[in-house]
């Protein structure tokens, strides 16, 4: 928890610096949205950030949250994670790390691997594509959903909660 508070502070300072060098004002809205994004591990969608921020910043609009998150990506202060769902997920951690995406509950978690970070990609991939960076998205079933699966098959039926979530995806 403590390190997350340091991370939040560092991200605000980083955002301040990026805004300054790129001539973008660090508005209160931008600050509040970064505080939320940097304080969570769940790689939220823009809607999830909006739902969290509206309690602290009443009157902020959903489209503002969407726009600010895109600005963070443009400033290099956050990254957008590719996701099997159509919805983009946002991550304040822009250092190289990889993601685990659960098919059942849509949860996105971080993982790191020295082996994966050391992969040497060919200098040219595809037809003249120049590589800037890479990350891996691993899809599967998280520990929580595996427990639900196991207990549902024990009872001889599929968990309804599980099914509902899957249908939404
Ligand atoms: Zn899951
Ligand atoms: Zn991440």
mmCIF file of C-alpha atoms and ligand atoms in Angstrom:
data_model
loop_
_atom_site.group_PDB
_atom_site.id
_atom_site.type_symbol
_atom_site.label_atom_id
_atom_site.label_comp_id
_atom_site.label_asym_id
_atom_site.label_seq_id
_atom_site.Cartn_x
_atom_site.Cartn_y
_atom_site.Cartn_z
ATOM 1 C CA UNK A 1 0.000 0.000 0.000
ATOM 2 C CA UNK A 2 2.781 2.333 0.979
ATOM 3 C CA UNK A 3 4.599 1.843 -2.306
ATOM 4 C CA UNK A 4 1.375 2.574 -4.181
ATOM 5 C CA UNK A 5 1.169 5.962 -2.430
ATOM 6 C CA UNK A 6 4.734 6.684 -3.548
ATOM 7 C CA UNK A 7 3.786 5.556 -7.036
ATOM 8 C CA UNK A 8 0.796 7.941 -7.026
ATOM 9 C CA UNK A 9 3.006 10.858 -5.968
ATOM 10 C CA UNK A 10 5.614 9.963 -8.541
ATOM 11 C CA UNK A 11 2.952 9.750 -11.261
ATOM 12 C CA UNK A 12 1.556 13.178 -10.373
ATOM 13 C CA UNK A 13 5.063 14.656 -10.506
ATOM 14 C CA UNK A 14 5.694 12.871 -13.784
ATOM 15 C CA UNK A 15 2.423 14.171 -15.220
ATOM 16 C CA UNK A 16 3.284 17.683 -14.055
ATOM 17 C CA UNK A 17 6.632 17.487 -15.853
ATOM 18 C CA UNK A 18 5.115 16.067 -19.044
ATOM 19 C CA UNK A 19 2.416 18.765 -19.075
ATOM 20 C CA UNK A 20 5.027 21.469 -18.573
ATOM 21 C CA UNK A 21 7.343 20.311 -21.373
ATOM 22 C CA UNK A 22 4.445 19.763 -23.775
ATOM 23 C CA UNK A 23 2.653 22.995 -22.922
ATOM 24 C CA UNK A 24 -0.498 21.340 -21.594
ATOM 25 C CA UNK A 25 -2.067 22.731 -18.409
ATOM 26 C CA UNK A 26 -2.310 20.321 -15.472
ATOM 27 C CA UNK A 27 -5.953 20.958 -14.629
ATOM 28 C CA UNK A 28 -7.623 19.759 -11.445
ATOM 29 C CA UNK A 29 -9.600 17.245 -13.525
ATOM 30 C CA UNK A 30 -6.408 15.777 -14.963
ATOM 31 C CA UNK A 31 -4.872 15.576 -11.511
ATOM 32 C CA UNK A 32 -7.913 13.840 -9.976
ATOM 33 C CA UNK A 33 -8.085 11.334 -12.840
ATOM 34 C CA UNK A 34 -4.383 10.503 -12.587
ATOM 35 C CA UNK A 35 -4.693 10.087 -8.822
ATOM 36 C CA UNK A 36 -7.410 7.514 -9.383
ATOM 37 C CA UNK A 37 -5.638 5.691 -12.203
ATOM 38 C CA UNK A 38 -2.286 5.560 -10.409
ATOM 39 C CA UNK A 39 -3.949 4.326 -7.222
ATOM 40 C CA UNK A 40 -5.436 1.178 -8.672
ATOM 41 C CA UNK A 41 -4.115 -2.119 -10.009
ATOM 42 C CA UNK A 42 -7.160 -3.243 -11.958
ATOM 43 C CA UNK A 43 -6.454 -1.584 -15.315
ATOM 44 C CA UNK A 44 -9.819 0.152 -15.416
ATOM 45 C CA UNK A 45 -11.886 1.031 -18.444
ATOM 46 C CA UNK A 46 -12.673 4.723 -18.952
ATOM 47 C CA UNK A 47 -16.145 4.078 -17.512
ATOM 48 C CA UNK A 48 -14.683 2.581 -14.342
ATOM 49 C CA UNK A 49 -12.433 5.614 -13.883
ATOM 50 C CA UNK A 50 -15.452 7.854 -14.419
ATOM 51 C CA UNK A 51 -17.461 5.997 -11.762
ATOM 52 C CA UNK A 52 -14.625 6.375 -9.247
ATOM 53 C CA UNK A 53 -13.881 10.011 -10.015
ATOM 54 C CA UNK A 54 -17.478 11.297 -10.020
ATOM 55 C CA UNK A 55 -17.684 10.772 -6.238
ATOM 56 C CA UNK A 56 -14.681 13.028 -5.655
ATOM 57 C CA UNK A 57 -15.294 15.454 -8.462
ATOM 58 C CA UNK A 58 -19.055 15.827 -8.878
ATOM 59 C CA UNK A 59 -20.039 17.326 -12.201
ATOM 60 C CA UNK A 60 -17.176 15.880 -14.208
ATOM 61 C CA UNK A 61 -18.552 14.436 -17.442
ATOM 62 C CA UNK A 62 -17.944 11.001 -18.855
ATOM 63 C CA UNK A 63 -16.591 12.485 -22.079
ATOM 64 C CA UNK A 64 -14.074 14.562 -20.104
ATOM 65 C CA UNK A 65 -12.763 11.401 -18.448
ATOM 66 C CA UNK A 66 -12.463 9.701 -21.837
ATOM 67 C CA UNK A 67 -10.644 12.710 -23.282
ATOM 68 C CA UNK A 68 -8.275 13.089 -20.338
ATOM 69 C CA UNK A 69 -7.297 9.405 -20.455
ATOM 70 C CA UNK A 70 -6.490 9.742 -24.152
ATOM 71 C CA UNK A 71 -4.423 12.833 -23.322
ATOM 72 C CA UNK A 72 -2.467 10.805 -20.739
ATOM 73 C CA UNK A 73 -1.684 8.234 -23.428
ATOM 74 C CA UNK A 74 -0.555 10.956 -25.839
ATOM 75 C CA UNK A 75 1.620 12.500 -23.122
ATOM 76 C CA UNK A 76 3.165 9.094 -22.388
ATOM 77 C CA UNK A 77 1.847 9.190 -18.824
ATOM 78 C CA UNK A 78 -0.360 6.130 -19.223
ATOM 79 C CA UNK A 79 -0.788 3.276 -21.638
ATOM 80 C CA UNK A 80 -3.757 1.695 -23.311
ATOM 81 C CA UNK A 81 -3.796 -2.041 -23.115
ATOM 82 C CA UNK A 82 -5.009 -4.173 -25.945
ATOM 83 C CA UNK A 83 -7.759 -6.373 -24.744
ATOM 84 C CA UNK A 84 -9.852 -9.154 -26.251
ATOM 85 C CA UNK A 85 -12.854 -6.993 -25.398
ATOM 86 C CA UNK A 86 -13.480 -3.924 -27.524
ATOM 87 C CA UNK A 87 -13.119 -1.705 -24.455
ATOM 88 C CA UNK A 88 -9.736 -0.118 -23.876
ATOM 89 C CA UNK A 89 -8.121 -0.505 -20.463
ATOM 90 C CA UNK A 90 -5.820 2.123 -19.000
ATOM 91 C CA UNK A 91 -2.667 1.646 -16.959
ATOM 92 C CA UNK A 92 -0.625 4.355 -15.253
ATOM 93 C CA UNK A 93 2.344 2.013 -15.160
ATOM 94 C CA UNK A 94 4.164 2.587 -18.453
ATOM 95 C CA UNK A 95 7.203 0.496 -17.596
ATOM 96 C CA UNK A 96 7.520 -2.805 -19.454
ATOM 97 C CA UNK A 97 5.301 -5.434 -17.935
ATOM 98 C CA UNK A 98 2.814 -8.002 -19.136
ATOM 99 C CA UNK A 99 -0.849 -8.704 -18.548
ATOM 100 C CA UNK A 100 -3.088 -11.568 -17.603
ATOM 101 C CA UNK A 101 -6.661 -11.252 -18.856
ATOM 102 C CA UNK A 102 -9.368 -13.496 -17.413
ATOM 103 C CA UNK A 103 -11.965 -14.670 -19.960
ATOM 104 C CA UNK A 104 -14.634 -15.082 -17.304
ATOM 105 C CA UNK A 105 -14.521 -11.927 -15.199
ATOM 106 C CA UNK A 106 -12.549 -9.608 -17.543
ATOM 107 C CA UNK A 107 -10.058 -8.878 -14.777
ATOM 108 C CA UNK A 108 -6.671 -7.608 -15.967
ATOM 109 C CA UNK A 109 -3.637 -8.207 -13.739
ATOM 110 C CA UNK A 110 0.055 -7.396 -14.105
ATOM 111 C CA UNK A 111 2.823 -9.908 -14.255
ATOM 112 C CA UNK A 112 6.482 -9.572 -14.929
ATOM 113 C CA UNK A 113 8.991 -12.022 -16.273
ATOM 114 C CA UNK A 114 12.690 -11.433 -16.808
ATOM 115 C CA UNK A 115 12.688 -14.112 -19.504
ATOM 116 C CA UNK A 116 9.949 -12.360 -21.472
ATOM 117 C CA UNK A 117 11.665 -8.995 -21.084
ATOM 118 C CA UNK A 118 14.820 -10.434 -22.647
ATOM 119 C CA UNK A 119 13.199 -11.717 -25.842
ATOM 120 C CA UNK A 120 15.167 -10.534 -28.844
ATOM 121 C CA UNK A 121 12.815 -9.614 -31.621
ATOM 122 C CA UNK A 122 14.015 -9.668 -35.205
ATOM 123 C CA UNK A 123 15.034 -6.131 -36.269
ATOM 124 C CA UNK A 124 12.226 -6.100 -38.805
ATOM 125 C CA UNK A 125 8.918 -7.776 -38.220
ATOM 126 C CA UNK A 126 6.418 -8.211 -40.984
ATOM 127 C CA UNK A 127 6.742 -5.972 -43.966
ATOM 128 C CA UNK A 128 9.159 -3.254 -42.856
ATOM 129 C CA UNK A 129 7.499 -2.774 -39.473
ATOM 130 C CA UNK A 130 9.862 -1.124 -37.005
ATOM 131 C CA UNK A 131 9.534 -2.311 -33.423
ATOM 132 C CA UNK A 132 9.276 0.270 -30.636
ATOM 133 C CA UNK A 133 8.298 -1.985 -27.746
ATOM 134 C CA UNK A 134 6.339 -5.116 -26.985
ATOM 135 C CA UNK A 135 4.301 -6.655 -24.227
ATOM 136 C CA UNK A 136 2.491 -9.916 -23.822
ATOM 137 C CA UNK A 137 -1.184 -10.426 -23.054
ATOM 138 C CA UNK A 138 -1.927 -13.851 -21.668
ATOM 139 C CA UNK A 139 -5.576 -14.891 -21.683
ATOM 140 C CA UNK A 140 -7.069 -17.572 -19.479
ATOM 141 C CA UNK A 141 -8.964 -18.085 -16.255
ATOM 142 C CA UNK A 142 -7.983 -16.380 -13.012
ATOM 143 C CA UNK A 143 -7.688 -18.207 -9.702
ATOM 144 C CA UNK A 144 -10.994 -16.814 -8.427
ATOM 145 C CA UNK A 145 -12.929 -17.960 -11.496
ATOM 146 C CA UNK A 146 -11.246 -21.369 -11.414
ATOM 147 C CA UNK A 147 -12.542 -21.785 -7.871
ATOM 148 C CA UNK A 148 -16.061 -20.891 -9.044
ATOM 149 C CA UNK A 149 -15.725 -23.354 -11.924
ATOM 150 C CA UNK A 150 -14.547 -26.110 -9.624
ATOM 151 C CA UNK A 151 -17.343 -25.575 -7.101
ATOM 152 C CA UNK A 152 -19.997 -25.354 -9.828
ATOM 153 C CA UNK A 153 -18.957 -28.620 -11.431
ATOM 154 C CA UNK A 154 -18.998 -30.153 -7.957
ATOM 155 C CA UNK A 155 -22.663 -29.147 -7.715
ATOM 156 C CA UNK A 156 -23.193 -30.455 -11.213
ATOM 157 C CA UNK A 157 -24.087 -27.172 -12.879
ATOM 158 C CA UNK A 158 -22.400 -24.056 -14.180
ATOM 159 C CA UNK A 159 -22.314 -21.078 -11.857
ATOM 160 C CA UNK A 160 -24.839 -18.460 -12.937
ATOM 161 C CA UNK A 161 -22.587 -15.591 -11.916
ATOM 162 C CA UNK A 162 -19.915 -16.968 -14.162
ATOM 163 C CA UNK A 163 -22.277 -17.380 -17.106
ATOM 164 C CA UNK A 164 -23.709 -13.874 -16.778
ATOM 165 C CA UNK A 165 -20.269 -12.326 -16.874
ATOM 166 C CA UNK A 166 -19.238 -14.353 -19.852
ATOM 167 C CA UNK A 167 -22.343 -13.413 -21.836
ATOM 168 C CA UNK A 168 -21.585 -9.728 -21.297
ATOM 169 C CA UNK A 169 -18.102 -10.019 -22.807
HETATM 170 ZN ZN1 LIG B 1 -11.635 -14.296 -13.453
HETATM 171 ZN ZN1 LIG B 2 -0.361 -3.203 -16.147
#
